[in-house]
Coordinates of C-alpha atoms and ligand atoms in Angstrom, one line a residue:
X1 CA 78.8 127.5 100.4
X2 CA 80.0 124.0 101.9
X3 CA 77.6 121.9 103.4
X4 CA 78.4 118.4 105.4
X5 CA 75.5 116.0 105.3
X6 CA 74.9 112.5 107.4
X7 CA 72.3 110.4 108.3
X8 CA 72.3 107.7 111.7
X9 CA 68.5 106.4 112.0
X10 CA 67.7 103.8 114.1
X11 CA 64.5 102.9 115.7
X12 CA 65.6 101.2 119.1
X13 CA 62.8 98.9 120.8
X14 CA 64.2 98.4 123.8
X15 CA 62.2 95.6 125.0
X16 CA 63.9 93.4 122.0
X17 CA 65.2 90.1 123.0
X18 CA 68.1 90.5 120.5
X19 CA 70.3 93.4 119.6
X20 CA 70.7 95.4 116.3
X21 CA 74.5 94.1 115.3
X22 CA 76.7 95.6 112.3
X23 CA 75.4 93.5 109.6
X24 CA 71.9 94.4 110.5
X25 CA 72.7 97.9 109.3
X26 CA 74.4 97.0 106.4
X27 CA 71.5 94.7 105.4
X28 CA 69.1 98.1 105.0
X29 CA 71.6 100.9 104.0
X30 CA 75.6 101.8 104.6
X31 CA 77.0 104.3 102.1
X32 CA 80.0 106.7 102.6
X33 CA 80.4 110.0 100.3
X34 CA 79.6 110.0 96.7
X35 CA 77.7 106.7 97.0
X36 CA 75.0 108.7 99.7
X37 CA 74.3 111.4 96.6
X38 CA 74.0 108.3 94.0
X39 CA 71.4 106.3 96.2
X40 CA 69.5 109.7 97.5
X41 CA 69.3 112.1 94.3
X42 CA 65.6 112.3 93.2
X43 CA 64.4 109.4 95.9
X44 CA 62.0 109.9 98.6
X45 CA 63.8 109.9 101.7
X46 CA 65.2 113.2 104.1
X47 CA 68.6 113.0 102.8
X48 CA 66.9 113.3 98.9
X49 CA 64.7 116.0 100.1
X50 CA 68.2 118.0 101.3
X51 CA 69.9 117.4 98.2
X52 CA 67.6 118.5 95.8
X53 CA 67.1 122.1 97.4
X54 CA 70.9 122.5 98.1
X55 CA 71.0 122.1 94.4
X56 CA 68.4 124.7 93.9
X57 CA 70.1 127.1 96.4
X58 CA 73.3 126.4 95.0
X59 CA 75.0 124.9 98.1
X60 CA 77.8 122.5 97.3
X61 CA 77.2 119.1 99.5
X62 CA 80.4 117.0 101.4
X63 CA 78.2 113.6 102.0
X64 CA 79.9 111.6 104.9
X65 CA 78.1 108.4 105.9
X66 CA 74.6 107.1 106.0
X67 CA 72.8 104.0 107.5
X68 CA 69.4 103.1 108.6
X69 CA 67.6 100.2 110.8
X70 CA 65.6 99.2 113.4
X71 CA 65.3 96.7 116.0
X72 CA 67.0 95.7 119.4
X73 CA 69.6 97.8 121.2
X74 CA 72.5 98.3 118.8
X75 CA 75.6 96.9 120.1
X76 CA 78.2 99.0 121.6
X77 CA 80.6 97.9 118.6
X78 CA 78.1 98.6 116.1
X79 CA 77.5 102.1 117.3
X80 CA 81.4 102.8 118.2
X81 CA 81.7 102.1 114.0
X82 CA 78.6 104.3 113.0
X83 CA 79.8 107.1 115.1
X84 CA 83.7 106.8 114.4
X85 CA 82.7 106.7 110.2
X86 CA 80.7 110.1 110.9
X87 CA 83.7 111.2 113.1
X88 CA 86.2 110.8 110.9
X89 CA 84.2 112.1 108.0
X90 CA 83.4 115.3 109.1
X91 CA 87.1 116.0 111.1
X92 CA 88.3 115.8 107.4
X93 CA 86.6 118.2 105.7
X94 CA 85.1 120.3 109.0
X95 CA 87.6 123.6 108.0
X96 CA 86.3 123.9 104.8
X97 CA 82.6 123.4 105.5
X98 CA 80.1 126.2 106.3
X99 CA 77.1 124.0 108.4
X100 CA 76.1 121.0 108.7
X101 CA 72.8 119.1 107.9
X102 CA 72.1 116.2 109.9
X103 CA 69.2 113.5 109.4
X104 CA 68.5 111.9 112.3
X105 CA 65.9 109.3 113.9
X106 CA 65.6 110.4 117.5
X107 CA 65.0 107.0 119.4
X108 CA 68.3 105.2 118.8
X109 CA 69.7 103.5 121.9
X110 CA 73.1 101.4 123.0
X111 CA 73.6 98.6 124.9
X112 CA 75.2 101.3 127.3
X113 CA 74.4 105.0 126.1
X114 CA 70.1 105.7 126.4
X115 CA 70.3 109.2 124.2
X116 CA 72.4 108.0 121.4
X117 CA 71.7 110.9 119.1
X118 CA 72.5 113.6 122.2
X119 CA 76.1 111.4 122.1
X120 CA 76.8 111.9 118.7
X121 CA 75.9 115.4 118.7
X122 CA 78.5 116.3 121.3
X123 CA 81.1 114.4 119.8
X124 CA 80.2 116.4 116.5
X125 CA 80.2 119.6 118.9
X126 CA 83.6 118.8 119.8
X127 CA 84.8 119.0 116.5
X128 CA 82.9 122.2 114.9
X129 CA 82.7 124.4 118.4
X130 CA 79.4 125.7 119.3
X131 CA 78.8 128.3 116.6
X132 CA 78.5 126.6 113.3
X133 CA 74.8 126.0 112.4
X134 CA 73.5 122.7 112.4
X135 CA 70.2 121.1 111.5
X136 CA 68.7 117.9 112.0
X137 CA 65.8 116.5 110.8
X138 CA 63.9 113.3 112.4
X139 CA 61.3 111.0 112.9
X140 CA 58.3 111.9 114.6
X141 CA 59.1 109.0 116.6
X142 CA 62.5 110.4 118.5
X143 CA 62.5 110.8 121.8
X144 CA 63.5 114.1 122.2
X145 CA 66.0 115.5 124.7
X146 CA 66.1 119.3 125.8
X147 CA 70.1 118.3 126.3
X148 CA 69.7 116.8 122.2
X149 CA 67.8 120.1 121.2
X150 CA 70.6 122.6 123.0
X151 CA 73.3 121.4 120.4
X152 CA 71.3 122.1 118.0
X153 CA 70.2 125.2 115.1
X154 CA 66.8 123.7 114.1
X155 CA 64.9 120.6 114.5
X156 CA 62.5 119.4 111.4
X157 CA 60.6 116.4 111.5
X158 CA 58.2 114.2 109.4
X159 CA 54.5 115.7 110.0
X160 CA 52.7 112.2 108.7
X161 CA 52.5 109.4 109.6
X162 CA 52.7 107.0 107.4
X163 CA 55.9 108.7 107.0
X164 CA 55.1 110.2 103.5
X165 CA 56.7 113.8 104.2
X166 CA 60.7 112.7 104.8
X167 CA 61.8 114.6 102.0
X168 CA 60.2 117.6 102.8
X169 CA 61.3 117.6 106.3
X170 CA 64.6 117.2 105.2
X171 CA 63.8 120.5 102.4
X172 CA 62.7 122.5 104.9
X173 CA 65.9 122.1 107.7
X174 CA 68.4 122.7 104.5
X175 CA 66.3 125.4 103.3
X176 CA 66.2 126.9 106.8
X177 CA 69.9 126.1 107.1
X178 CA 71.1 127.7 104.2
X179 CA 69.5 131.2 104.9
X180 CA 71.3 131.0 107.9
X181 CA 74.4 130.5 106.6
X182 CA 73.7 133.5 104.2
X183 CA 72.4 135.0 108.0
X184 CA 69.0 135.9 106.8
X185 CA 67.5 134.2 109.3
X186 CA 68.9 134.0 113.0
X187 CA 66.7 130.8 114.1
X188 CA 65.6 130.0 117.9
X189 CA 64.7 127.0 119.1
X190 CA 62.2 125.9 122.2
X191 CA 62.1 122.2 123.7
X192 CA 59.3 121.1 125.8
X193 CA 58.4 117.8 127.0
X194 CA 54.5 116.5 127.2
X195 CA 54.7 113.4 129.6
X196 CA 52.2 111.1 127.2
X197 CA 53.6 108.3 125.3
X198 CA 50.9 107.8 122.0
X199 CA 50.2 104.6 121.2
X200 CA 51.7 104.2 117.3
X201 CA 48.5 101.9 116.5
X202 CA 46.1 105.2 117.0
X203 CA 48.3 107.8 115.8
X204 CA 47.7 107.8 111.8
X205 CA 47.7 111.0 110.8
X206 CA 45.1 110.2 108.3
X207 CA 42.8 109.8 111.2
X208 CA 41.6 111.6 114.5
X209 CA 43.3 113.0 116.9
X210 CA 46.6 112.9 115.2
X211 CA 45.2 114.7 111.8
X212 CA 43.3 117.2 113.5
X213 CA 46.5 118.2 115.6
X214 CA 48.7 118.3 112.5
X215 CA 46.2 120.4 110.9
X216 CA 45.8 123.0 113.7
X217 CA 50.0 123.3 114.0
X218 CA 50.2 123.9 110.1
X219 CA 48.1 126.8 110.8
X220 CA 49.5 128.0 113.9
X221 CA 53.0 128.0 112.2
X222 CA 51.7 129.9 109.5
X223 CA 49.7 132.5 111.3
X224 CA 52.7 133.0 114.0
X225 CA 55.1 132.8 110.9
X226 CA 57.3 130.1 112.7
X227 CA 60.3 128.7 110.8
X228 CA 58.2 125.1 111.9
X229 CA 56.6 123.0 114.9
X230 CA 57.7 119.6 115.4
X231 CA 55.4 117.5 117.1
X232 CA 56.9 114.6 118.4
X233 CA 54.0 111.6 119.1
X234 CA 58.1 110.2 120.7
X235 CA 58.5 106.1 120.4
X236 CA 56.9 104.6 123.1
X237 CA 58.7 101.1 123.0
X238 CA 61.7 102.7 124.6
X239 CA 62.1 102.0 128.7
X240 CA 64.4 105.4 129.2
X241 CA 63.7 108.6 131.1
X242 CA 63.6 110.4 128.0
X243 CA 60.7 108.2 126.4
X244 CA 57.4 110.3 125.2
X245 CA 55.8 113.2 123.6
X246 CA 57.0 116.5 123.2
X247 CA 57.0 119.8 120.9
X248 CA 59.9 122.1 119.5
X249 CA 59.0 125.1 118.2
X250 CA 61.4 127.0 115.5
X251 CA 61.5 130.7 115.7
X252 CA 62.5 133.7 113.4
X253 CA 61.4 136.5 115.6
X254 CA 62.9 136.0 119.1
X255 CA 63.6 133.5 121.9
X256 CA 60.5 134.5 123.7
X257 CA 58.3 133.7 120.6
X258 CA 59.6 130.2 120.3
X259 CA 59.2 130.0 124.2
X260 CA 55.7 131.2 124.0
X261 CA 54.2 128.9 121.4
X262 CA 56.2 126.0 122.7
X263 CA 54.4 126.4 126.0
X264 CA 50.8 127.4 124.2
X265 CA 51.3 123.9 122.0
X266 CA 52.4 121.4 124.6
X267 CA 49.3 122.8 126.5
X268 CA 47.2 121.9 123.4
X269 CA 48.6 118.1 122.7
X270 CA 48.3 117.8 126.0
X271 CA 44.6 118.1 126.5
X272 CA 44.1 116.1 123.6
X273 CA 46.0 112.5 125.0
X274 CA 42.6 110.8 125.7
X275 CA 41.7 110.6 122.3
X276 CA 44.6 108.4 121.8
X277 CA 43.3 105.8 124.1
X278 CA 43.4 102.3 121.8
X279 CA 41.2 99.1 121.8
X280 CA 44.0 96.1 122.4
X281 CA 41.5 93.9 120.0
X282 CA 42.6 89.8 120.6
X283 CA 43.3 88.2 117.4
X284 CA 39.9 86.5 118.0
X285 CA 38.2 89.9 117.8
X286 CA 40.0 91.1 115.2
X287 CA 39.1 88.5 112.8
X288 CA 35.3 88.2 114.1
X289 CA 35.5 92.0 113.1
X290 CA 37.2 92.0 109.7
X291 CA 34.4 88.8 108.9
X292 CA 31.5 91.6 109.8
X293 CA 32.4 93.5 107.0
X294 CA 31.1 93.0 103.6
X295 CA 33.1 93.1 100.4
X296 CA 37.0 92.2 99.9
X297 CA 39.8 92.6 100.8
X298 CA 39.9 93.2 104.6
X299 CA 43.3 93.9 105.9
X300 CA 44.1 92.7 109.5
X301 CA 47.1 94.6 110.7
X302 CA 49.2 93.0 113.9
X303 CA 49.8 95.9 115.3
X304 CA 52.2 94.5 118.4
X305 CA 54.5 92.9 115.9
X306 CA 55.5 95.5 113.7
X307 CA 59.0 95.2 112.8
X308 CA 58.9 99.1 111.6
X309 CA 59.3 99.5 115.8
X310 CA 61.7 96.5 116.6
X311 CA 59.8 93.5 116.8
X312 CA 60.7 90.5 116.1
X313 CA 58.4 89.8 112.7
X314 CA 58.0 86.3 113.6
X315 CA 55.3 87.0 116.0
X316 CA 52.3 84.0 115.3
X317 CA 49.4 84.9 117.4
X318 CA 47.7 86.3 114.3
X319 CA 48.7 83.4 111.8
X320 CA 47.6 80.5 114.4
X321 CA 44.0 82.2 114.6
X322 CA 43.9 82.2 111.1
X323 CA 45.2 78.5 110.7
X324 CA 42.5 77.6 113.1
X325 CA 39.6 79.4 111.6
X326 CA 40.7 78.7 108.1
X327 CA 39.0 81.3 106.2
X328 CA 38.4 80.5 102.2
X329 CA 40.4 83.3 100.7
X330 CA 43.1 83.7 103.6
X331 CA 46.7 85.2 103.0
X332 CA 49.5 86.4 105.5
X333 CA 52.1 88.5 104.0
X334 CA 54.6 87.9 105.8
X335 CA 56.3 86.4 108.5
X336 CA 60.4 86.4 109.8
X337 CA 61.9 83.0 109.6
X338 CA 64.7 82.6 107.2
X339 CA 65.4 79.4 108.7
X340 CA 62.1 77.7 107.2
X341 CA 62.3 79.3 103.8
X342 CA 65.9 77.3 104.0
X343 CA 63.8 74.5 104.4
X344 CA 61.2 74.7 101.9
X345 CA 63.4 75.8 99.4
X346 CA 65.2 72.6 100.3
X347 CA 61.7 70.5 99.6
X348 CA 61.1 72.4 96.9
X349 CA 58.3 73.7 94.8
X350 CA 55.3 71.3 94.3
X351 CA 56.9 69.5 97.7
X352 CA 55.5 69.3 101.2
X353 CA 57.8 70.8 104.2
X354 CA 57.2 70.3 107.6
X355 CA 59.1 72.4 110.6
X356 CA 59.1 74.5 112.9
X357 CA 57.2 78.3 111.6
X358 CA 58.0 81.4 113.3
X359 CA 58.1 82.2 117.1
X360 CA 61.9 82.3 117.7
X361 CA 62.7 85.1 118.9
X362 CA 61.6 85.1 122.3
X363 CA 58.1 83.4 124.2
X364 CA 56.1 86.8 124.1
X365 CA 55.0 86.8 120.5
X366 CA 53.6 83.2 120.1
X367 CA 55.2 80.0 120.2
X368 CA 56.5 78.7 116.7
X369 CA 53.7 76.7 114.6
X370 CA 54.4 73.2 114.2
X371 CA 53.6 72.9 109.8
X372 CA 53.3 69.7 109.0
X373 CA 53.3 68.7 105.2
X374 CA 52.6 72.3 104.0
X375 CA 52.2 72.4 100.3
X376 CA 55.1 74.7 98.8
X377 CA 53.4 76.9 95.9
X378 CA 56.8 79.1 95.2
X379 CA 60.0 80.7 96.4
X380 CA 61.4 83.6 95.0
X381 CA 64.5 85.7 95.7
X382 CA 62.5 88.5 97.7
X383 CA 63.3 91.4 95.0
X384 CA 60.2 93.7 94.1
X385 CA 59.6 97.1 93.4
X386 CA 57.9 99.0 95.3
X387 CA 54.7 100.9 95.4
X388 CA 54.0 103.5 98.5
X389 CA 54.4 106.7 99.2
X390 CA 56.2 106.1 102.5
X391 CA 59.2 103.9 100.3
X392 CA 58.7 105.9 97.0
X393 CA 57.4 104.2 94.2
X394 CA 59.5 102.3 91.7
X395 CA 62.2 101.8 94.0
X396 CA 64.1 98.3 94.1
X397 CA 63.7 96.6 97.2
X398 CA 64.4 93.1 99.0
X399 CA 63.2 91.1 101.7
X400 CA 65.6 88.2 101.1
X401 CA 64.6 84.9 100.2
X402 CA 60.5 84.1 100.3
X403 CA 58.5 81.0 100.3
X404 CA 54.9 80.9 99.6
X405 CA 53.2 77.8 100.8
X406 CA 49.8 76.7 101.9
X407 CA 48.1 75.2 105.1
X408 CA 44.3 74.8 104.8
X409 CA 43.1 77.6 103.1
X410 CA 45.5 80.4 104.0
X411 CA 48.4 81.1 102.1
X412 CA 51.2 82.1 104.0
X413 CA 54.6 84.0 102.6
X414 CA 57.9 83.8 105.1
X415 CA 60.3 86.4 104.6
X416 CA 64.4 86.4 105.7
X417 CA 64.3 90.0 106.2
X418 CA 62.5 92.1 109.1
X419 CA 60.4 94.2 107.7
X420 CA 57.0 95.7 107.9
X421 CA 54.2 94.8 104.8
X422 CA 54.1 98.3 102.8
X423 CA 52.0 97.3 100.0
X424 CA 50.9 94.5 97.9
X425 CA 54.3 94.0 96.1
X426 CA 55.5 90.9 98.7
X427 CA 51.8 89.8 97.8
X428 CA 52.3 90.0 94.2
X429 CA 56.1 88.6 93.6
X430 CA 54.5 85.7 95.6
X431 CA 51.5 85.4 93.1
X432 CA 48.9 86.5 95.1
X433 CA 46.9 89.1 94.2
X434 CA 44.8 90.7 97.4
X435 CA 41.9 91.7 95.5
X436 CA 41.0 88.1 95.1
X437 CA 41.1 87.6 98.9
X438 CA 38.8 88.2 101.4
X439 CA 41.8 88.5 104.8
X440 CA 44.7 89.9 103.7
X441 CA 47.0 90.2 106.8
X442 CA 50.6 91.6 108.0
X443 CA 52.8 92.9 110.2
X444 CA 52.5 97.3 110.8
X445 CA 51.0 99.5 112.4
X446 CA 50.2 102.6 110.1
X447 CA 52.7 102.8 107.4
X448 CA 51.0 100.0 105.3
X449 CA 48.0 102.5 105.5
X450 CA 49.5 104.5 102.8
X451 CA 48.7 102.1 100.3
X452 CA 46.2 99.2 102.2
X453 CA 43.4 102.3 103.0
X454 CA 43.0 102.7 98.7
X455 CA 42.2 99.1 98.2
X456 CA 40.9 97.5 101.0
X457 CA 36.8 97.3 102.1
X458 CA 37.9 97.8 105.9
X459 CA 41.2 97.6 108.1
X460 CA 41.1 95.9 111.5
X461 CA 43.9 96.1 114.3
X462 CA 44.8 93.3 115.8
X463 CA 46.8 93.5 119.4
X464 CA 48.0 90.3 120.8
X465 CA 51.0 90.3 122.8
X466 CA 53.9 91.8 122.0
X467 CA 56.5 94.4 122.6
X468 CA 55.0 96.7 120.1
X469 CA 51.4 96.7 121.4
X470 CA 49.4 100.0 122.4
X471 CA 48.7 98.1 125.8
X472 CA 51.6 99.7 127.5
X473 CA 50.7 98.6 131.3
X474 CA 52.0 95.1 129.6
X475 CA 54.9 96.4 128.9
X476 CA 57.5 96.4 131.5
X477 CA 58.7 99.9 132.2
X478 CA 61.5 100.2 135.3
X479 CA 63.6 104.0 133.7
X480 CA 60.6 106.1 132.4
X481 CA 59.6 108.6 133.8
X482 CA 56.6 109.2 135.8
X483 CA 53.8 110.6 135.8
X484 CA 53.3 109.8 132.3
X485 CA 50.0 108.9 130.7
X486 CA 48.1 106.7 129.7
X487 CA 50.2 104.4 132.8
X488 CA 49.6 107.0 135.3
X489 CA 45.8 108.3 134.2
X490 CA 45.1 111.7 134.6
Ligands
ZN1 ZN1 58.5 106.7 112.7

């Protein structure tokens, strides 16, 4: 048994002032064939987690092409090369393969297409006709179309987040799909949509509602022996029709099983969407907040700047509260701006820079700080390993060039790589070790939970402006859909 694999994930805020160009995917991940089973074998992500139980079924696997990212709308270019590598990858081998196993994101847009994954599908359609089985895993955070679900055998996604499951979602759709193959199983698949979009700042699944709901579909899928539920929370930073929640339900038995549940689970989410309902703290708050509770270290989390959804990381609402209160014991790990690293690695260690910090991306997430004779305490070349379960642990991992240096009392690391603060390794190549500090802040919403909720006394959201905040009447929304809640209350 032959088994074509791909992955295409991107996470496409389209509120971004900037788009997601070729280089940006290259930057995270951009492998073709063998080098997808090098990079994934044993790791932590969905393609590992198909890998290593094709090797225990004893399916043979034809890897095409992977790549990752978030940010802006990708660029028609960009996306004409992703789709053309997976294309031509599959068209070579497609007679001699018996299914295919897809890992997808769910919420990747074009400068001209809205359902990006529903236009890869079809073009992947076209080549294999309608009967051969396919499965595709994603992120909770797709935006799911019924049009997306119709091309498809089975949809499987993450059940946490922090994303800490995406090797076993990606398990479970081989595992699914290779029974199939060996036509076990003959699996059915119901869509529905539940018009909410969840704010990603108050849907940890560590914490109410979202844990309570996971736990209650777990049981339901094993009680009604479902193949699995996919609950999408859906990415609410998206301005498209298809934006928001919804709920796929895999069947074994029949159609009208699948149907059934789908219906009795949307119902369910549904009547849960007020316990969703977020805060919007002001940086002000949020640090009067984290001050109120005793003991060390307190993380401060800017929620509305999380590059993990498309921001643009150089956000400095959070930083200039922090300059201006400066706190004994301060630290900010980290801010975009690759352009004043540049600059205090020019100065040098044990120099003072001055220039222009953050805020150039666009005028909604701060205006840039003007640093004036900051003391630079270190640059390093950005390499760490890391330590959280969303990553895996021991993996090697960059954020480009860093520079630490120090205003007042708050040391302050700038990063040349979008990304969002996992755990304390960014803190640690840089010197600083949290414990010893009483704010620790960064950029993310709930995957620095994974590894910031063992080791901190308290975590505090902060939601200034920004195109990732849970505040969605400031975003502004001209395609979605209405009604949809929390925008039109109900
Ligand atoms: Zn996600």
């Amino acid at each position: 048994m032959k088994i074509f694999i791909s992955q295409f994930g991107h996470e496409t805020n389209t509120f971004a002032a900037d788009r997601t160009v070729e280089d940006r995917f290259h930057q995270y991940q951009w492998r073709f064939g063998q080098e997808i089973l090098d990079a994934s074998r044993g790791g932590n992500d969905y393609l590992s987690g198909m890998l290593a139980v094709a090797d225990e079924m004893g399916a043979e696997i034809v890897p095409g092409f992977a790549t990752f990212n978030v940010g802006g709308l990708i660029t028609d270019e960009a996306y004409s090369t992703i789709k053309r590598n997976i294309v031509e990858s599959l068209s070579n081998v497609v007679a001699d393969i018996d299914g295919i196993c897809l890992s997808l994101h769910g919420a990747a847009v074009s400068e001209s297409i809205d359902d990006l994954e529903l236009d890869l599908l079809k073009a992947i359609r076209e080549i294999t006709g309608p009967d051969m089985p396919i499965m595709a895993t994603f992120d909770l955070h797709g935006n799911i179309s019924a049009d997306m679900v119709s091309l498809l055998t089975g949809v499987y996604n993450v059940k946490e987040y922090p994303h800490i499951d995406c090797a076993q979602a990606g398990k479970t759709a081989m595992s699914v799909l290779i029974r199939t193959i060996r036509g076990e199983i003959s699996p059915c698949v119901a869509y529905r949509r539940i018009p909410m979009l969840v704010p990603c700042a108050t849907a940890s699944t560590f914490q109410e509602p979202a844990k309570g709901i996971k736990e209650y579909l777990k049981a339901y899928t094993e009680e009604h022996k479902l193949l699995g539920v996919s609950f999408f929370h859906g990415f609410p930073y998206a301005d498209l029709p298809i934006a928001g929640a919804s709920v796929i339900v895999n069947a074994e038995a029949s159609q009208d099983q699948a149907e059934k549940a789908a219906d009795e689970l949307a119902a369910y989410i549904w009547d849960k969407r007020h316990a969703f309902d977020a805060d919007y703290l002001s940086v002000s708050e949020a640090m009067d907040q984290a001050l109120a509770i005793e003991g060390k270290p307190v993380v401060i989390n800017e929620t509305s700047d999380n590059p993990g959804g498309g921001t643009p990381a150089d956000g400095t609402h959070l930083l200039r509260e922090m300059l201006k209160r400066d706190i004994p014991g301060s630290c900010f790990g980290f801010i975009y701006d690759p352009e004043f690293v540049e600059l205090a690695e020019k100065t040098g260690v044990g120099g003072r820079v001055s220039g222009l910090l953050g805020g150039k991306t666009d005028k909604i997430h701060g205006d840039p700080i003007e640093v004036k004779d900051a003391y630079v305490k270190l640059i390093t070349d950005g390499t760490y390993f890391t330590a959280n379960a969303v990553q895996g642990y021991g993996v090697k991992f960059s954020i480009g060039k860093t520079a630490r240096i120090v205003i007042g009392n708050v040391d302050i690391i700038v990063g040349s790589m979008r990304f969002q603060t996992m755990d304390d390794r960014i803190f640690l190549l840089n010197g600083i070790n949290i414990a010893d500090y009483k704010i620790v802040a960064l950029k993310s919403s709930q995957h620095f939970r994974a590894f910031f909720e063992k080791v901190s006394a308290g975590i505090v959201t902060a939601d200034p402006p920004g195109i990732h905040t849970a505040n969605f009447s400031q975003l502004n929304y001209r395609k979605l859909k209405h009604p949809i809640y929390p925008l039109d209350k109900s």
